[in-house]
Amino acid sequence: MGSPVKFLRIGFLVLVAALIVGQFIRIEKTNPSTRNDASLDASVKPILQRACYNCHSNETVWPWYSNVAPVSWLVGSDVKEARHAMNFSEWGDYPADVQSHMRKHMVEEIEEGAMPPWYYSMMHSAARLKQEDRDKIKSWATANAAAPEKH
């Protein structure tokens, strides 16, 4: 039998090799053109741009760590999933009932403290929502839940 130190060395070397190989698996970091951007109320748009647009729009600012695997894989997956769920760069293309549903969902996510995610807020302090920000978003979302945004 081998010594525990030998197994630790081998394990460490395998981990380092996997991390090096992982750097060659790149994520797609794209920002498609904005098709029909949200023309939101002036009181809420800056808050959403600060806290939400980085994932929920085609205006993603890709941080340095989006180049380092395996963190890059999480970032790429999160942005892809977020844009699929709701994309402010395509907000005007959504039918009124979809916009209404998304507003209701925003309120639920904010009330649960699920958005922005804690791990995102930890790295991006500007994205943290103060109670005043949450109240403005909820007020906008509930007041406009039945009506689409005008362009």
Short mmCIF file of N, CA and C in Angstrom, two decimals, residues 7-151:
data_model
loop_
_atom_site.label_atom_id
_atom_site.label_comp_id
_atom_site.label_asym_id
_atom_site.label_seq_id
_atom_site.Cartn_x
_atom_site.Cartn_y
_atom_site.Cartn_z
N PHE A 7 -0.64 9.53 -1.97
CA PHE A 7 -1.99 9.69 -2.53
C PHE A 7 -2.39 11.17 -2.60
N LEU A 8 -2.00 11.94 -1.59
CA LEU A 8 -2.29 13.37 -1.61
C LEU A 8 -1.55 14.06 -2.75
N ARG A 9 -0.31 13.69 -2.97
CA ARG A 9 0.47 14.28 -4.07
C ARG A 9 -0.18 13.95 -5.42
N ILE A 10 -0.54 12.70 -5.59
CA ILE A 10 -1.16 12.28 -6.85
C ILE A 10 -2.49 13.01 -7.04
N GLY A 11 -3.28 13.09 -5.98
CA GLY A 11 -4.55 13.81 -6.04
C GLY A 11 -4.36 15.26 -6.39
N PHE A 12 -3.36 15.88 -5.80
CA PHE A 12 -3.07 17.28 -6.08
C PHE A 12 -2.65 17.46 -7.54
N LEU A 13 -1.80 16.60 -8.03
CA LEU A 13 -1.36 16.68 -9.43
C LEU A 13 -2.52 16.48 -10.40
N VAL A 14 -3.41 15.56 -10.09
CA VAL A 14 -4.59 15.34 -10.93
C VAL A 14 -5.48 16.58 -10.92
N LEU A 15 -5.67 17.19 -9.76
CA LEU A 15 -6.47 18.40 -9.66
C LEU A 15 -5.85 19.54 -10.47
N VAL A 16 -4.57 19.74 -10.35
CA VAL A 16 -3.88 20.80 -11.10
C VAL A 16 -4.00 20.54 -12.60
N ALA A 17 -3.80 19.29 -13.01
CA ALA A 17 -3.92 18.95 -14.43
C ALA A 17 -5.33 19.22 -14.94
N ALA A 18 -6.33 18.86 -14.14
CA ALA A 18 -7.73 19.09 -14.55
C ALA A 18 -8.01 20.58 -14.67
N LEU A 19 -7.50 21.39 -13.77
CA LEU A 19 -7.70 22.83 -13.84
C LEU A 19 -7.02 23.42 -15.07
N ILE A 20 -5.84 22.93 -15.39
CA ILE A 20 -5.14 23.41 -16.59
C ILE A 20 -5.90 23.03 -17.84
N VAL A 21 -6.33 21.79 -17.94
CA VAL A 21 -7.10 21.33 -19.11
C VAL A 21 -8.41 22.12 -19.20
N GLY A 22 -9.02 22.41 -18.05
CA GLY A 22 -10.29 23.15 -18.02
C GLY A 22 -10.19 24.53 -18.64
N GLN A 23 -9.00 25.13 -18.62
CA GLN A 23 -8.83 26.47 -19.20
C GLN A 23 -9.06 26.48 -20.70
N PHE A 24 -8.95 25.30 -21.33
CA PHE A 24 -9.15 25.22 -22.77
C PHE A 24 -10.62 25.04 -23.16
N ILE A 25 -11.47 24.84 -22.18
CA ILE A 25 -12.91 24.74 -22.43
C ILE A 25 -13.50 26.12 -22.19
N ARG A 26 -13.68 26.87 -23.25
CA ARG A 26 -14.10 28.26 -23.18
C ARG A 26 -15.61 28.40 -23.25
N ILE A 27 -16.13 29.41 -22.59
CA ILE A 27 -17.56 29.71 -22.66
C ILE A 27 -17.79 30.71 -23.78
N GLU A 28 -19.01 30.76 -24.25
CA GLU A 28 -19.38 31.75 -25.25
C GLU A 28 -19.75 33.04 -24.51
N LYS A 29 -18.96 34.06 -24.74
CA LYS A 29 -19.20 35.36 -24.09
C LYS A 29 -19.64 36.33 -25.18
N THR A 30 -20.94 36.35 -25.41
CA THR A 30 -21.47 37.23 -26.45
C THR A 30 -22.43 38.24 -25.84
N ASN A 31 -22.57 39.32 -26.54
CA ASN A 31 -23.58 40.32 -26.23
C ASN A 31 -24.30 40.62 -27.53
N PRO A 32 -25.35 39.85 -27.83
CA PRO A 32 -26.10 40.09 -29.07
C PRO A 32 -26.62 41.52 -29.11
N SER A 33 -26.91 41.99 -30.30
CA SER A 33 -27.44 43.35 -30.40
C SER A 33 -28.79 43.43 -29.69
N THR A 34 -29.07 44.62 -29.21
CA THR A 34 -30.34 44.85 -28.52
C THR A 34 -31.44 44.98 -29.55
N ARG A 35 -32.45 44.13 -29.44
CA ARG A 35 -33.53 44.14 -30.42
C ARG A 35 -34.61 45.14 -30.08
N ASN A 36 -35.07 45.12 -28.86
CA ASN A 36 -36.20 45.96 -28.48
C ASN A 36 -36.09 46.23 -26.98
N ASP A 37 -35.14 47.08 -26.63
CA ASP A 37 -34.83 47.37 -25.24
C ASP A 37 -36.04 47.88 -24.48
N ALA A 38 -36.01 47.61 -23.19
CA ALA A 38 -37.08 48.07 -22.32
C ALA A 38 -36.99 49.57 -22.14
N SER A 39 -38.08 50.26 -22.46
CA SER A 39 -38.15 51.69 -22.14
C SER A 39 -38.94 51.79 -20.84
N LEU A 40 -38.24 51.56 -19.77
CA LEU A 40 -38.86 51.48 -18.46
C LEU A 40 -38.99 52.85 -17.82
N ASP A 41 -39.80 52.89 -16.80
CA ASP A 41 -39.97 54.10 -15.99
C ASP A 41 -38.60 54.57 -15.50
N ALA A 42 -38.38 55.88 -15.57
CA ALA A 42 -37.08 56.46 -15.20
C ALA A 42 -36.70 56.22 -13.74
N SER A 43 -37.67 55.97 -12.89
CA SER A 43 -37.35 55.74 -11.48
C SER A 43 -36.86 54.32 -11.22
N VAL A 44 -37.15 53.39 -12.12
CA VAL A 44 -36.79 52.00 -11.88
C VAL A 44 -35.69 51.50 -12.83
N LYS A 45 -35.58 52.07 -14.00
CA LYS A 45 -34.60 51.56 -14.97
C LYS A 45 -33.16 51.60 -14.44
N PRO A 46 -32.70 52.71 -13.81
CA PRO A 46 -31.32 52.69 -13.30
C PRO A 46 -31.07 51.60 -12.26
N ILE A 47 -32.07 51.29 -11.47
CA ILE A 47 -31.93 50.23 -10.45
C ILE A 47 -31.79 48.89 -11.16
N LEU A 48 -32.64 48.64 -12.14
CA LEU A 48 -32.58 47.38 -12.87
C LEU A 48 -31.27 47.27 -13.65
N GLN A 49 -30.81 48.37 -14.23
CA GLN A 49 -29.53 48.35 -14.95
C GLN A 49 -28.39 48.00 -14.01
N ARG A 50 -28.42 48.54 -12.82
CA ARG A 50 -27.35 48.31 -11.84
C ARG A 50 -27.39 46.90 -11.28
N ALA A 51 -28.59 46.39 -11.01
CA ALA A 51 -28.71 45.13 -10.29
C ALA A 51 -29.06 43.92 -11.16
N CYS A 52 -29.62 44.15 -12.34
CA CYS A 52 -30.17 43.04 -13.11
C CYS A 52 -29.59 42.88 -14.52
N TYR A 53 -29.29 44.00 -15.15
CA TYR A 53 -28.92 43.97 -16.57
C TYR A 53 -27.68 43.13 -16.87
N ASN A 54 -26.77 43.01 -15.92
CA ASN A 54 -25.54 42.28 -16.21
C ASN A 54 -25.81 40.83 -16.60
N CYS A 55 -26.88 40.26 -16.11
CA CYS A 55 -27.27 38.89 -16.49
C CYS A 55 -28.51 38.89 -17.37
N HIS A 56 -29.47 39.77 -17.07
CA HIS A 56 -30.77 39.76 -17.74
C HIS A 56 -30.85 40.76 -18.90
N SER A 57 -29.77 40.89 -19.66
CA SER A 57 -29.79 41.74 -20.86
C SER A 57 -28.64 41.32 -21.77
N ASN A 58 -28.57 41.96 -22.92
CA ASN A 58 -27.46 41.71 -23.84
C ASN A 58 -26.34 42.71 -23.59
N GLU A 59 -26.32 43.31 -22.41
CA GLU A 59 -25.32 44.30 -22.04
C GLU A 59 -24.40 43.77 -20.94
N THR A 60 -24.14 42.48 -20.95
CA THR A 60 -23.31 41.86 -19.93
C THR A 60 -21.90 42.41 -19.96
N VAL A 61 -21.40 42.78 -18.80
CA VAL A 61 -20.00 43.13 -18.65
C VAL A 61 -19.33 41.87 -18.09
N TRP A 62 -18.49 41.26 -18.92
CA TRP A 62 -17.86 40.00 -18.54
C TRP A 62 -16.66 40.28 -17.65
N PRO A 63 -16.73 39.91 -16.36
CA PRO A 63 -15.62 40.19 -15.44
C PRO A 63 -14.40 39.32 -15.74
N TRP A 64 -13.28 39.68 -15.16
CA TRP A 64 -12.03 38.94 -15.40
C TRP A 64 -12.18 37.46 -15.07
N TYR A 65 -12.94 37.15 -14.02
CA TYR A 65 -13.05 35.74 -13.63
C TYR A 65 -13.92 34.93 -14.58
N SER A 66 -14.56 35.59 -15.55
CA SER A 66 -15.29 34.83 -16.57
C SER A 66 -14.34 34.21 -17.58
N ASN A 67 -13.04 34.42 -17.39
CA ASN A 67 -12.01 33.81 -18.23
C ASN A 67 -11.31 32.65 -17.54
N VAL A 68 -11.69 32.34 -16.31
CA VAL A 68 -10.99 31.33 -15.53
C VAL A 68 -11.94 30.17 -15.20
N ALA A 69 -11.65 29.02 -15.79
CA ALA A 69 -12.45 27.82 -15.50
C ALA A 69 -12.08 27.33 -14.10
N PRO A 70 -12.98 26.77 -13.36
CA PRO A 70 -14.35 26.43 -13.69
C PRO A 70 -15.37 27.53 -13.37
N VAL A 71 -14.91 28.65 -12.79
CA VAL A 71 -15.83 29.75 -12.47
C VAL A 71 -16.49 30.27 -13.75
N SER A 72 -15.74 30.32 -14.84
CA SER A 72 -16.28 30.82 -16.11
C SER A 72 -17.50 30.02 -16.55
N TRP A 73 -17.48 28.73 -16.27
CA TRP A 73 -18.61 27.88 -16.67
C TRP A 73 -19.87 28.27 -15.91
N LEU A 74 -19.72 28.58 -14.63
CA LEU A 74 -20.87 29.03 -13.82
C LEU A 74 -21.38 30.37 -14.33
N VAL A 75 -20.47 31.30 -14.60
CA VAL A 75 -20.87 32.63 -15.09
C VAL A 75 -21.61 32.49 -16.42
N GLY A 76 -21.04 31.74 -17.35
CA GLY A 76 -21.67 31.56 -18.65
C GLY A 76 -23.04 30.92 -18.54
N SER A 77 -23.15 29.91 -17.70
CA SER A 77 -24.43 29.22 -17.50
C SER A 77 -25.46 30.16 -16.88
N ASP A 78 -25.04 30.93 -15.87
CA ASP A 78 -25.96 31.86 -15.21
C ASP A 78 -26.49 32.92 -16.18
N VAL A 79 -25.61 33.49 -17.01
CA VAL A 79 -26.03 34.52 -17.96
C VAL A 79 -26.98 33.93 -18.99
N LYS A 80 -26.64 32.75 -19.50
CA LYS A 80 -27.50 32.10 -20.51
C LYS A 80 -28.88 31.82 -19.93
N GLU A 81 -28.92 31.28 -18.74
CA GLU A 81 -30.19 30.98 -18.07
C GLU A 81 -30.99 32.25 -17.77
N ALA A 82 -30.29 33.29 -17.31
CA ALA A 82 -30.96 34.55 -16.97
C ALA A 82 -31.56 35.22 -18.20
N ARG A 83 -30.80 35.24 -19.29
CA ARG A 83 -31.31 35.84 -20.53
C ARG A 83 -32.51 35.05 -21.06
N HIS A 84 -32.47 33.74 -20.89
CA HIS A 84 -33.60 32.91 -21.34
C HIS A 84 -34.85 33.20 -20.51
N ALA A 85 -34.67 33.38 -19.21
CA ALA A 85 -35.80 33.63 -18.31
C ALA A 85 -36.42 35.00 -18.54
N MET A 86 -35.55 36.02 -18.73
CA MET A 86 -36.03 37.39 -18.93
C MET A 86 -34.87 38.22 -19.46
N ASN A 87 -35.09 38.87 -20.59
CA ASN A 87 -34.03 39.66 -21.20
C ASN A 87 -34.55 41.08 -21.44
N PHE A 88 -34.04 42.04 -20.66
CA PHE A 88 -34.48 43.42 -20.81
C PHE A 88 -34.14 43.99 -22.18
N SER A 89 -33.15 43.42 -22.87
CA SER A 89 -32.80 43.88 -24.21
C SER A 89 -33.84 43.46 -25.25
N GLU A 90 -34.72 42.57 -24.86
CA GLU A 90 -35.78 42.09 -25.75
C GLU A 90 -37.16 42.31 -25.14
N TRP A 91 -37.21 43.11 -24.10
CA TRP A 91 -38.45 43.33 -23.33
C TRP A 91 -39.62 43.75 -24.23
N GLY A 92 -39.37 44.65 -25.16
CA GLY A 92 -40.43 45.15 -26.03
C GLY A 92 -40.99 44.10 -26.98
N ASP A 93 -40.27 42.99 -27.16
CA ASP A 93 -40.74 41.90 -28.02
C ASP A 93 -41.70 40.96 -27.29
N TYR A 94 -41.69 41.03 -25.96
CA TYR A 94 -42.56 40.13 -25.20
C TYR A 94 -44.00 40.61 -25.28
N PRO A 95 -44.93 39.68 -25.47
CA PRO A 95 -46.35 40.06 -25.43
C PRO A 95 -46.72 40.59 -24.04
N ALA A 96 -47.80 41.36 -23.99
CA ALA A 96 -48.23 42.00 -22.74
C ALA A 96 -48.42 40.99 -21.61
N ASP A 97 -48.99 39.82 -21.91
CA ASP A 97 -49.21 38.84 -20.85
C ASP A 97 -47.90 38.27 -20.32
N VAL A 98 -46.89 38.16 -21.18
CA VAL A 98 -45.58 37.67 -20.75
C VAL A 98 -44.90 38.74 -19.89
N GLN A 99 -44.98 39.99 -20.30
CA GLN A 99 -44.42 41.08 -19.50
C GLN A 99 -45.08 41.10 -18.12
N SER A 100 -46.38 40.94 -18.09
CA SER A 100 -47.12 40.93 -16.83
C SER A 100 -46.64 39.79 -15.93
N HIS A 101 -46.50 38.61 -16.51
CA HIS A 101 -46.03 37.45 -15.75
C HIS A 101 -44.62 37.71 -15.21
N MET A 102 -43.76 38.30 -16.04
CA MET A 102 -42.39 38.57 -15.61
C MET A 102 -42.35 39.58 -14.48
N ARG A 103 -43.20 40.58 -14.53
CA ARG A 103 -43.26 41.57 -13.45
C ARG A 103 -43.66 40.90 -12.14
N LYS A 104 -44.68 40.05 -12.22
CA LYS A 104 -45.13 39.33 -11.01
C LYS A 104 -44.00 38.45 -10.46
N HIS A 105 -43.28 37.80 -11.37
CA HIS A 105 -42.18 36.94 -10.96
C HIS A 105 -41.05 37.76 -10.33
N MET A 106 -40.79 38.96 -10.87
CA MET A 106 -39.78 39.85 -10.29
C MET A 106 -40.12 40.16 -8.84
N VAL A 107 -41.38 40.48 -8.59
CA VAL A 107 -41.81 40.80 -7.23
C VAL A 107 -41.57 39.61 -6.31
N GLU A 108 -41.95 38.41 -6.76
CA GLU A 108 -41.74 37.20 -5.96
C GLU A 108 -40.26 37.00 -5.64
N GLU A 109 -39.42 37.13 -6.66
CA GLU A 109 -37.97 36.92 -6.49
C GLU A 109 -37.39 37.94 -5.51
N ILE A 110 -37.83 39.18 -5.62
CA ILE A 110 -37.32 40.24 -4.74
C ILE A 110 -37.79 40.01 -3.31
N GLU A 111 -39.07 39.64 -3.15
CA GLU A 111 -39.60 39.40 -1.81
C GLU A 111 -38.90 38.23 -1.13
N GLU A 112 -38.52 37.21 -1.92
CA GLU A 112 -37.83 36.04 -1.38
C GLU A 112 -36.34 36.30 -1.17
N GLY A 113 -35.85 37.42 -1.69
CA GLY A 113 -34.42 37.72 -1.59
C GLY A 113 -33.58 36.88 -2.53
N ALA A 114 -34.22 36.32 -3.56
CA ALA A 114 -33.51 35.44 -4.49
C ALA A 114 -32.77 36.20 -5.58
N MET A 115 -33.17 37.44 -5.82
CA MET A 115 -32.52 38.23 -6.86
C MET A 115 -32.09 39.57 -6.29
N PRO A 116 -30.92 40.02 -6.62
CA PRO A 116 -29.88 39.23 -7.27
C PRO A 116 -29.36 38.14 -6.33
N PRO A 117 -28.83 37.06 -6.91
CA PRO A 117 -28.34 35.96 -6.06
C PRO A 117 -27.24 36.43 -5.10
N TRP A 118 -27.18 35.82 -3.94
CA TRP A 118 -26.21 36.23 -2.91
C TRP A 118 -24.78 36.17 -3.42
N TYR A 119 -24.45 35.13 -4.22
CA TYR A 119 -23.07 34.99 -4.68
C TYR A 119 -22.72 36.07 -5.71
N TYR A 120 -23.71 36.56 -6.44
CA TYR A 120 -23.47 37.66 -7.38
C TYR A 120 -23.29 38.97 -6.60
N SER A 121 -24.16 39.20 -5.65
CA SER A 121 -24.09 40.41 -4.82
C SER A 121 -22.79 40.48 -4.03
N MET A 122 -22.27 39.32 -3.66
CA MET A 122 -21.02 39.28 -2.91
C MET A 122 -19.87 39.86 -3.74
N MET A 123 -19.88 39.57 -5.04
CA MET A 123 -18.81 40.05 -5.93
C MET A 123 -19.12 41.42 -6.54
N HIS A 124 -20.39 41.80 -6.53
CA HIS A 124 -20.83 43.06 -7.15
C HIS A 124 -21.68 43.84 -6.15
N SER A 125 -21.03 44.56 -5.28
CA SER A 125 -21.75 45.25 -4.20
C SER A 125 -22.75 46.27 -4.74
N ALA A 126 -22.48 46.85 -5.91
CA ALA A 126 -23.42 47.84 -6.47
C ALA A 126 -24.75 47.21 -6.84
N ALA A 127 -24.78 45.91 -7.03
CA ALA A 127 -26.01 45.22 -7.41
C ALA A 127 -26.93 44.95 -6.22
N ARG A 128 -26.42 45.10 -5.03
CA ARG A 128 -27.26 44.86 -3.84
C ARG A 128 -28.42 45.84 -3.81
N LEU A 129 -29.58 45.31 -3.53
CA LEU A 129 -30.79 46.14 -3.50
C LEU A 129 -31.09 46.59 -2.08
N LYS A 130 -31.19 47.88 -1.91
CA LYS A 130 -31.63 48.44 -0.64
C LYS A 130 -33.14 48.29 -0.58
N GLN A 131 -33.70 48.45 0.60
CA GLN A 131 -35.15 48.33 0.73
C GLN A 131 -35.86 49.33 -0.17
N GLU A 132 -35.32 50.54 -0.28
CA GLU A 132 -35.91 51.57 -1.15
C GLU A 132 -35.93 51.09 -2.61
N ASP A 133 -34.86 50.43 -3.05
CA ASP A 133 -34.80 49.90 -4.42
C ASP A 133 -35.86 48.82 -4.61
N ARG A 134 -35.95 47.93 -3.64
CA ARG A 134 -36.94 46.84 -3.71
C ARG A 134 -38.36 47.42 -3.80
N ASP A 135 -38.62 48.43 -2.98
CA ASP A 135 -39.94 49.05 -2.97
C ASP A 135 -40.27 49.69 -4.31
N LYS A 136 -39.30 50.37 -4.92
CA LYS A 136 -39.52 51.00 -6.23
C LYS A 136 -39.81 49.96 -7.30
N ILE A 137 -39.03 48.89 -7.30
CA ILE A 137 -39.25 47.83 -8.30
C ILE A 137 -40.63 47.20 -8.10
N LYS A 138 -40.96 46.88 -6.85
CA LYS A 138 -42.26 46.26 -6.57
C LYS A 138 -43.40 47.20 -6.95
N SER A 139 -43.26 48.47 -6.64
CA SER A 139 -44.29 49.45 -6.98
C SER A 139 -44.48 49.52 -8.49
N TRP A 140 -43.37 49.64 -9.22
CA TRP A 140 -43.43 49.68 -10.69
C TRP A 140 -44.05 48.39 -11.25
N ALA A 141 -43.59 47.25 -10.74
CA ALA A 141 -44.04 45.96 -11.28
C ALA A 141 -45.52 45.73 -11.03
N THR A 142 -46.00 46.07 -9.85
CA THR A 142 -47.41 45.82 -9.55
C THR A 142 -48.31 46.86 -10.23
N ALA A 143 -47.84 48.11 -10.35
CA ALA A 143 -48.64 49.14 -11.00
C ALA A 143 -48.78 48.88 -12.50
N ASN A 144 -47.79 48.22 -13.07
CA ASN A 144 -47.78 47.98 -14.51
C ASN A 144 -47.99 46.52 -14.87
N ALA A 145 -48.45 45.73 -13.93
CA ALA A 145 -48.56 44.30 -14.16
C ALA A 145 -49.48 43.93 -15.31
N ALA A 146 -50.46 44.74 -15.56
CA ALA A 146 -51.42 44.42 -16.62
C ALA A 146 -51.14 45.14 -17.93
N ALA A 147 -50.22 46.10 -17.93
CA ALA A 147 -49.99 46.90 -19.13
C ALA A 147 -48.57 46.76 -19.63
N PRO A 148 -48.36 46.58 -20.93
CA PRO A 148 -47.00 46.51 -21.46
C PRO A 148 -46.34 47.88 -21.45
N GLU A 149 -45.02 47.89 -21.42
CA GLU A 149 -44.28 49.15 -21.49
C GLU A 149 -44.44 49.75 -22.87
N LYS A 150 -44.60 51.05 -22.93
CA LYS A 150 -44.74 51.76 -24.20
C LYS A 150 -43.37 52.13 -24.72
N HIS A 151 -43.26 52.23 -26.03
CA HIS A 151 -41.99 52.63 -26.65
C HIS A 151 -42.14 53.95 -27.33
#
